[in-house]
């Protein structure tokens, strides 16, 4: 017998707010989360704008209502968490609360945690004192001093702040969750892959419930420079119009940050506790395509994922309510993504609306795909689809049918993500109608 898997809880930290209600309100009213950067110096960046999760300060109140012991445990451990890990832990706690899940009433051996993340970069300040101790009289760094004078000045537990498996580990430890636990680090593809693995873990009977989360950032003293060197960052004077997926005038991505978590439950387990069901997960896919020199082929990877999502969900292209595209706002990659979507949908490409929430908040790194999946689940639940906010003139090389204001979200959605290396991932969800 097939085990059906449903979404029953949402936790969010995003540039559009830290709840499902705040996210949907911003999307429904076409409100951008892009503004002038406040958390990092922007003088060396090609833009002074980004999408910061300004409502998250890592104060204990940002983790939702907590019992006294849980509050104390999280507070004590915040000092060994970088911002991405803090956000990742917070969204799990917010998700548990949103789902109305009483942990003492369930079998914790059957509830697991699966998270996606980027590689987590150390803040330069972690090594400042140690590096200073190794500067010689000529003002040059002397590496021979590092072992005796540099390393001892580094905080002994600094590495614990940046291990990408720790969001899932902290969540499991804080909540005494003893089910399957795993962490995936595949850049922007991580969100959908984490949801997919959690979905299949329940489907194959290894758990009854899974917290599937992701956390990421492109706003960081070092990471933002990495992005600038490796990828195109949008330039312009109007922050709300910088991220322009599929628009003929797009010129690069907007950097952002965030985290998200959903509670997945086996249907009968969710119904037994009277859970409110948000949507059903019905398919997943993953594909990486590159040539022998490692040059990515995003068009083929995206087409593969859309086809696999259709096949695993037993859907025809015409039955897709909408596509939630990666929609990075990159000149080359948007074109290839659009062409991959069109190739997979065939004759239905002119009829299936395509949206992209990155037009509201840019690239949230590993967290973007899950925030976007939640946005589409809310659209299915509400019946209406948010448009690509900044799309004015569709690039003729992007053969998609862009979502417009007033479009129906339909009954199903395929959510897509893809990395610069050609790793694509997708999740198919269906509107819940009992």
XYZ file of C-alpha atoms in Angstrom:
434
model
C 0.000 0.000 0.000
C 1.353 3.435 -0.988
C 2.051 5.726 1.951
C 0.853 9.248 1.137
C 2.844 12.196 2.497
C 1.368 15.577 3.401
C 2.657 18.965 4.582
C 1.210 19.969 7.948
C 3.516 22.677 9.294
C 5.572 25.649 8.104
C 8.464 27.554 9.695
C 10.017 30.565 7.965
C 12.709 33.189 8.256
C 12.656 35.300 5.100
C 13.037 38.800 3.691
C 9.221 38.848 3.463
C 8.637 37.953 7.103
C 8.902 35.051 9.490
C 5.543 33.347 9.052
C 3.417 31.809 6.321
C 0.906 34.607 6.784
C 3.528 37.331 6.323
C 4.995 35.606 3.267
C 1.621 35.218 1.572
C 0.579 38.782 2.388
C 3.735 40.136 0.712
C 3.327 37.931 -2.358
C -0.389 38.626 -2.721
C 0.267 42.366 -2.517
C 3.398 42.188 -4.693
C 5.652 43.686 -2.035
C 9.418 43.353 -2.478
C 11.847 42.309 0.253
C 14.877 43.914 -1.443
C 16.352 47.011 0.210
C 19.664 48.650 1.040
C 22.082 46.288 2.778
C 22.650 46.912 6.486
C 24.508 43.816 7.740
C 27.616 43.872 5.513
C 29.726 46.605 3.898
C 28.661 47.007 0.264
C 31.347 49.394 -1.026
C 33.189 46.574 -2.824
C 30.016 45.016 -4.273
C 28.430 45.999 -7.597
C 25.235 46.890 -5.729
C 24.326 48.176 -2.304
C 21.051 46.243 -2.267
C 20.006 42.799 -1.045
C 17.172 40.890 0.604
C 17.998 40.545 4.291
C 15.862 38.643 6.792
C 15.698 41.749 8.970
C 13.047 40.331 11.270
C 15.462 37.679 12.549
C 17.887 38.899 15.214
C 18.577 35.536 16.908
C 16.790 36.744 20.033
C 15.144 33.782 21.746
C 11.725 35.252 20.865
C 12.534 34.591 17.184
C 12.340 30.847 17.882
C 8.648 30.959 18.793
C 7.008 29.926 22.073
C 9.329 27.546 23.929
C 9.223 25.643 27.181
C 11.650 26.919 29.808
C 14.214 24.121 29.373
C 14.160 24.384 25.568
C 14.602 28.162 25.773
C 17.563 27.734 28.115
C 19.193 25.049 25.923
C 18.901 27.076 22.729
C 20.157 30.255 24.407
C 23.187 28.406 25.730
C 24.075 27.069 22.285
C 23.554 30.211 20.214
C 27.189 31.164 20.685
C 28.280 28.059 18.759
C 25.927 28.690 15.832
C 26.574 30.929 12.864
C 23.615 32.927 11.558
C 22.579 30.246 9.050
C 22.463 27.579 11.761
C 20.548 29.908 14.077
C 17.969 30.513 11.339
C 17.808 26.770 10.599
C 17.079 25.909 14.225
C 14.532 28.718 14.538
C 12.444 27.588 11.557
C 12.223 24.041 12.910
C 10.885 25.288 16.235
C 8.479 27.631 14.446
C 7.349 24.738 12.240
C 6.631 22.444 15.184
C 4.546 25.205 16.756
C 2.724 26.003 13.502
C 1.879 22.322 13.000
C 0.449 22.027 16.515
C 2.649 18.961 16.993
C 2.798 17.733 20.599
C 6.087 15.864 20.759
C 5.216 14.054 23.989
C 2.210 12.510 22.243
C 4.121 10.893 19.363
C 6.829 8.278 18.893
C 10.058 10.281 18.653
C 11.814 7.270 17.124
C 9.576 7.799 14.078
C 10.239 11.539 13.646
C 13.430 12.506 11.815
C 15.179 15.616 10.543
C 16.614 16.294 7.104
C 18.227 19.615 6.171
C 19.790 21.193 3.128
C 22.401 23.934 3.326
C 25.232 25.659 1.520
C 28.804 25.260 2.645
C 29.003 27.561 5.668
C 31.763 30.176 5.552
C 33.638 31.404 8.612
C 33.384 35.096 9.408
C 36.799 36.765 8.891
C 36.684 38.079 12.449
C 37.072 34.545 13.811
C 40.756 34.620 12.793
C 41.515 38.325 13.248
C 43.322 38.047 16.585
C 45.305 35.003 15.467
C 46.370 36.630 12.202
C 47.383 39.801 14.049
C 49.644 37.731 16.318
C 51.480 36.415 13.253
C 52.291 39.735 11.591
C 56.032 40.416 11.604
C 57.875 43.738 11.923
C 57.540 44.316 8.171
C 53.748 44.049 8.363
C 53.728 40.659 6.624
C 51.929 37.503 7.740
C 54.448 34.921 8.994
C 52.875 31.489 8.732
C 55.617 29.907 10.859
C 54.105 31.686 13.870
C 50.609 30.297 13.331
C 50.860 27.115 15.411
C 52.278 28.818 18.509
C 50.911 32.377 18.320
C 48.012 32.360 15.857
C 45.917 29.267 16.483
C 45.778 29.678 20.293
C 44.006 33.034 19.750
C 41.188 31.349 17.769
C 38.039 30.434 19.725
C 38.423 26.661 20.435
C 34.862 25.879 19.334
C 34.834 28.094 16.223
C 34.437 25.159 13.821
C 31.180 24.084 15.483
C 29.633 27.339 14.273
C 30.080 26.371 10.629
C 29.483 22.626 10.208
C 26.656 22.130 7.652
C 25.319 19.021 9.400
C 24.630 20.950 12.604
C 21.224 22.484 11.764
C 19.724 18.987 11.591
C 21.799 17.817 14.562
C 20.788 20.725 16.817
C 17.101 20.347 15.912
C 17.179 16.629 16.698
C 19.051 17.092 19.982
C 16.938 19.986 21.266
C 13.717 18.071 20.566
C 14.978 14.525 21.290
C 14.036 13.362 17.790
C 15.457 9.899 17.223
C 14.314 9.171 13.677
C 16.434 9.328 10.488
C 18.759 12.328 10.365
C 20.705 13.620 7.391
C 22.181 16.765 5.823
C 22.634 17.660 2.150
C 24.926 20.374 0.774
C 24.109 20.897 -2.908
C 23.852 24.676 -3.020
C 20.518 25.891 -4.428
C 19.385 22.333 -5.227
C 19.549 21.384 -1.534
C 16.004 22.427 -0.557
C 14.147 20.237 -3.021
C 16.565 17.382 -2.427
C 16.030 17.565 1.339
C 12.251 17.528 0.891
C 12.544 14.677 -1.616
C 14.639 12.514 0.697
C 12.356 13.228 3.662
C 9.329 12.399 1.495
C 10.823 9.081 0.374
C 11.935 8.256 3.933
C 8.276 8.367 4.994
C 7.057 6.717 1.798
C 9.288 3.687 2.315
C 8.214 3.346 5.952
C 11.415 4.399 7.733
C 9.621 7.240 9.533
C 6.108 8.592 10.025
C 7.124 12.228 10.234
C 10.082 14.295 9.025
C 11.137 17.882 9.538
C 12.525 18.923 6.155
C 14.423 22.186 6.294
C 17.002 24.342 4.572
C 19.062 27.383 5.445
C 21.270 29.604 3.335
C 22.664 33.012 2.580
C 24.357 35.070 -0.079
C 24.740 37.999 2.344
C 28.042 37.492 4.131
C 31.388 39.349 4.233
C 33.080 36.522 2.314
C 30.198 34.751 0.536
C 28.953 37.923 -1.145
C 32.414 38.425 -2.655
C 32.400 34.794 -3.848
C 29.094 35.434 -5.621
C 30.414 38.644 -7.169
C 33.472 36.825 -8.539
C 31.590 33.777 -9.829
C 28.179 35.090 -10.907
C 26.405 38.198 -12.164
C 24.858 40.442 -9.493
C 22.068 42.794 -10.535
C 22.804 46.495 -10.761
C 20.401 49.426 -10.765
C 18.899 52.118 -8.570
C 15.440 50.707 -7.769
C 15.816 47.797 -5.321
C 12.302 46.466 -5.971
C 13.100 46.021 -9.674
C 16.579 44.514 -9.474
C 15.615 40.829 -9.568
C 13.902 40.423 -12.950
C 13.498 36.735 -13.866
C 12.961 36.144 -17.591
C 12.734 39.883 -18.327
C 14.593 41.128 -21.398
C 16.366 43.761 -19.251
C 17.566 41.434 -16.468
C 21.249 41.723 -15.601
C 21.910 39.432 -12.647
C 20.743 38.048 -9.326
C 19.966 39.793 -6.055
C 21.653 38.357 -2.971
C 19.453 37.300 -0.065
C 19.227 35.111 3.034
C 16.671 32.939 4.783
C 15.608 29.551 6.109
C 12.525 27.362 5.998
C 11.194 24.112 7.401
C 8.122 21.997 6.692
C 6.661 19.118 8.651
C 5.954 16.119 6.442
C 3.655 13.421 7.819
C 2.285 10.139 6.609
C -1.362 10.868 5.867
C -2.972 8.561 8.419
C -0.580 9.787 11.138
C -1.522 13.381 10.343
C -5.241 12.591 10.324
C -4.984 10.669 13.599
C -3.801 13.763 15.445
C -6.245 16.073 13.655
C -3.560 18.014 11.792
C -4.402 20.791 9.337
C -3.126 19.624 5.953
C -1.606 22.286 3.695
C -0.666 20.258 0.596
C 0.392 16.777 -0.506
C 3.822 15.850 -1.886
C 3.317 13.606 -4.922
C 6.653 13.498 -6.746
C 10.309 14.468 -6.888
C 13.277 14.509 -9.233
C 16.967 15.295 -9.468
C 19.374 15.543 -12.397
C 22.839 16.889 -13.066
C 24.082 17.347 -16.612
C 27.527 18.554 -17.686
C 30.011 17.770 -20.432
C 33.359 16.074 -19.986
C 34.944 19.439 -19.104
C 32.329 20.024 -16.372
C 30.511 22.741 -18.331
C 26.894 22.632 -17.071
C 23.886 21.963 -19.300
C 21.088 23.519 -17.268
C 18.558 23.205 -20.092
C 18.797 19.409 -20.193
C 18.988 19.118 -16.395
C 15.804 21.184 -15.972
C 14.007 19.283 -18.734
C 14.983 15.983 -17.084
C 13.665 17.142 -13.715
C 10.326 18.364 -15.090
C 9.821 15.077 -16.959
C 10.742 13.024 -13.886
C 8.456 15.129 -11.668
C 5.579 14.471 -14.095
C 6.324 10.762 -14.251
C 6.698 10.270 -10.492
C 3.468 12.213 -9.837
C 1.631 10.403 -12.663
C 0.699 13.722 -14.291
C 0.379 14.836 -17.884
C 1.939 18.217 -18.771
C -1.538 19.725 -19.187
C -2.376 18.749 -15.588
C 0.320 20.991 -14.084
C -1.307 23.950 -12.338
C 1.850 26.039 -12.356
C 5.631 25.834 -12.481
C 7.660 27.627 -9.821
C 10.877 28.361 -11.678
C 14.310 28.889 -10.179
C 14.191 32.257 -11.963
C 17.586 33.569 -10.899
C 17.444 36.679 -13.143
C 20.691 35.634 -14.811
C 20.839 36.315 -18.567
C 22.169 32.897 -19.594
C 20.629 30.663 -16.963
C 17.075 32.050 -17.181
C 17.108 31.398 -20.924
C 18.286 27.812 -20.485
C 15.805 27.155 -17.681
C 12.898 28.498 -19.729
C 13.944 26.410 -22.716
C 14.227 23.307 -20.512
C 10.730 23.878 -19.092
C 9.289 24.360 -22.573
C 11.016 21.255 -23.903
C 9.572 19.115 -21.104
C 6.032 20.514 -21.246
C 5.766 20.377 -25.031
C 2.439 21.670 -26.356
C 1.329 22.561 -22.796
C 4.133 25.139 -22.396
C 1.886 27.902 -23.737
C -0.789 27.151 -21.144
C 1.040 26.358 -17.875
C 1.827 29.578 -15.952
C 5.357 30.000 -14.645
C 6.134 32.139 -11.599
C 9.348 33.011 -9.748
C 9.366 34.308 -6.171
C 12.996 35.385 -6.558
C 11.497 38.475 -8.204
C 10.409 39.407 -4.642
C 13.476 38.387 -2.619
C 16.363 37.291 -4.810
C 18.611 34.285 -4.199
C 18.413 32.902 -0.650
C 20.992 30.228 -1.404
C 20.122 26.731 -0.208
C 16.950 28.013 1.482
C 15.437 29.574 -1.637
C 13.887 26.412 -3.045
C 12.019 25.612 0.158
C 10.734 29.160 0.687
C 9.535 29.005 -2.923
C 7.885 25.613 -2.383
C 6.040 27.047 0.614
C 4.980 30.053 -1.483
C 3.488 27.715 -4.074
C 1.776 25.578 -1.427
C 0.143 28.739 -0.085
C -0.863 29.718 -3.628
C -2.511 26.322 -4.144
C -4.267 26.707 -0.805
C -5.487 30.229 -1.616
C -6.351 29.472 -5.231
C -4.558 32.454 -6.801
C -1.032 32.663 -8.179
C 1.339 35.562 -7.562
C 2.918 36.952 -10.752
C 6.588 37.466 -11.545
C 6.581 40.865 -9.881
C 9.227 42.600 -11.985
C 8.509 41.108 -15.413
C 7.765 43.887 -17.904
C 9.025 42.533 -21.231
C 9.464 38.774 -21.594
C 12.782 37.848 -23.196
C 11.855 36.278 -26.562
C 14.485 33.608 -25.878
C 12.525 32.520 -22.770
C 9.630 30.452 -24.199
C 7.415 30.336 -21.098
C 3.937 31.521 -20.254
C 4.659 33.901 -17.338
C 2.156 34.035 -14.485
C -0.051 37.106 -14.471
C -2.051 38.794 -11.737
C -5.315 36.896 -11.280
C -4.050 33.556 -12.617
C -5.298 30.431 -10.898
C -2.615 28.445 -9.086
C -4.299 25.255 -10.287
C -4.291 21.928 -8.497
C -0.573 21.049 -8.757
C 2.850 22.697 -8.832
C 6.337 21.660 -9.876
C 8.971 23.576 -7.900
C 12.399 23.863 -9.560
C 15.914 24.735 -8.405
C 19.256 24.559 -10.205
C 22.883 25.288 -9.331
C 25.596 26.921 -11.482
C 27.107 23.441 -11.812
C 23.996 22.073 -13.576
C 22.487 20.231 -10.573
C 18.700 20.566 -10.837
C 16.050 19.355 -8.409
C 12.276 19.415 -8.281
C 9.289 18.667 -6.055
C 5.690 18.151 -7.166
C 2.907 19.068 -4.761
C -0.877 18.928 -4.998
C -3.498 21.150 -3.441
C -5.111 19.365 -0.524
C -8.747 18.567 -1.128
C -10.056 15.753 1.030
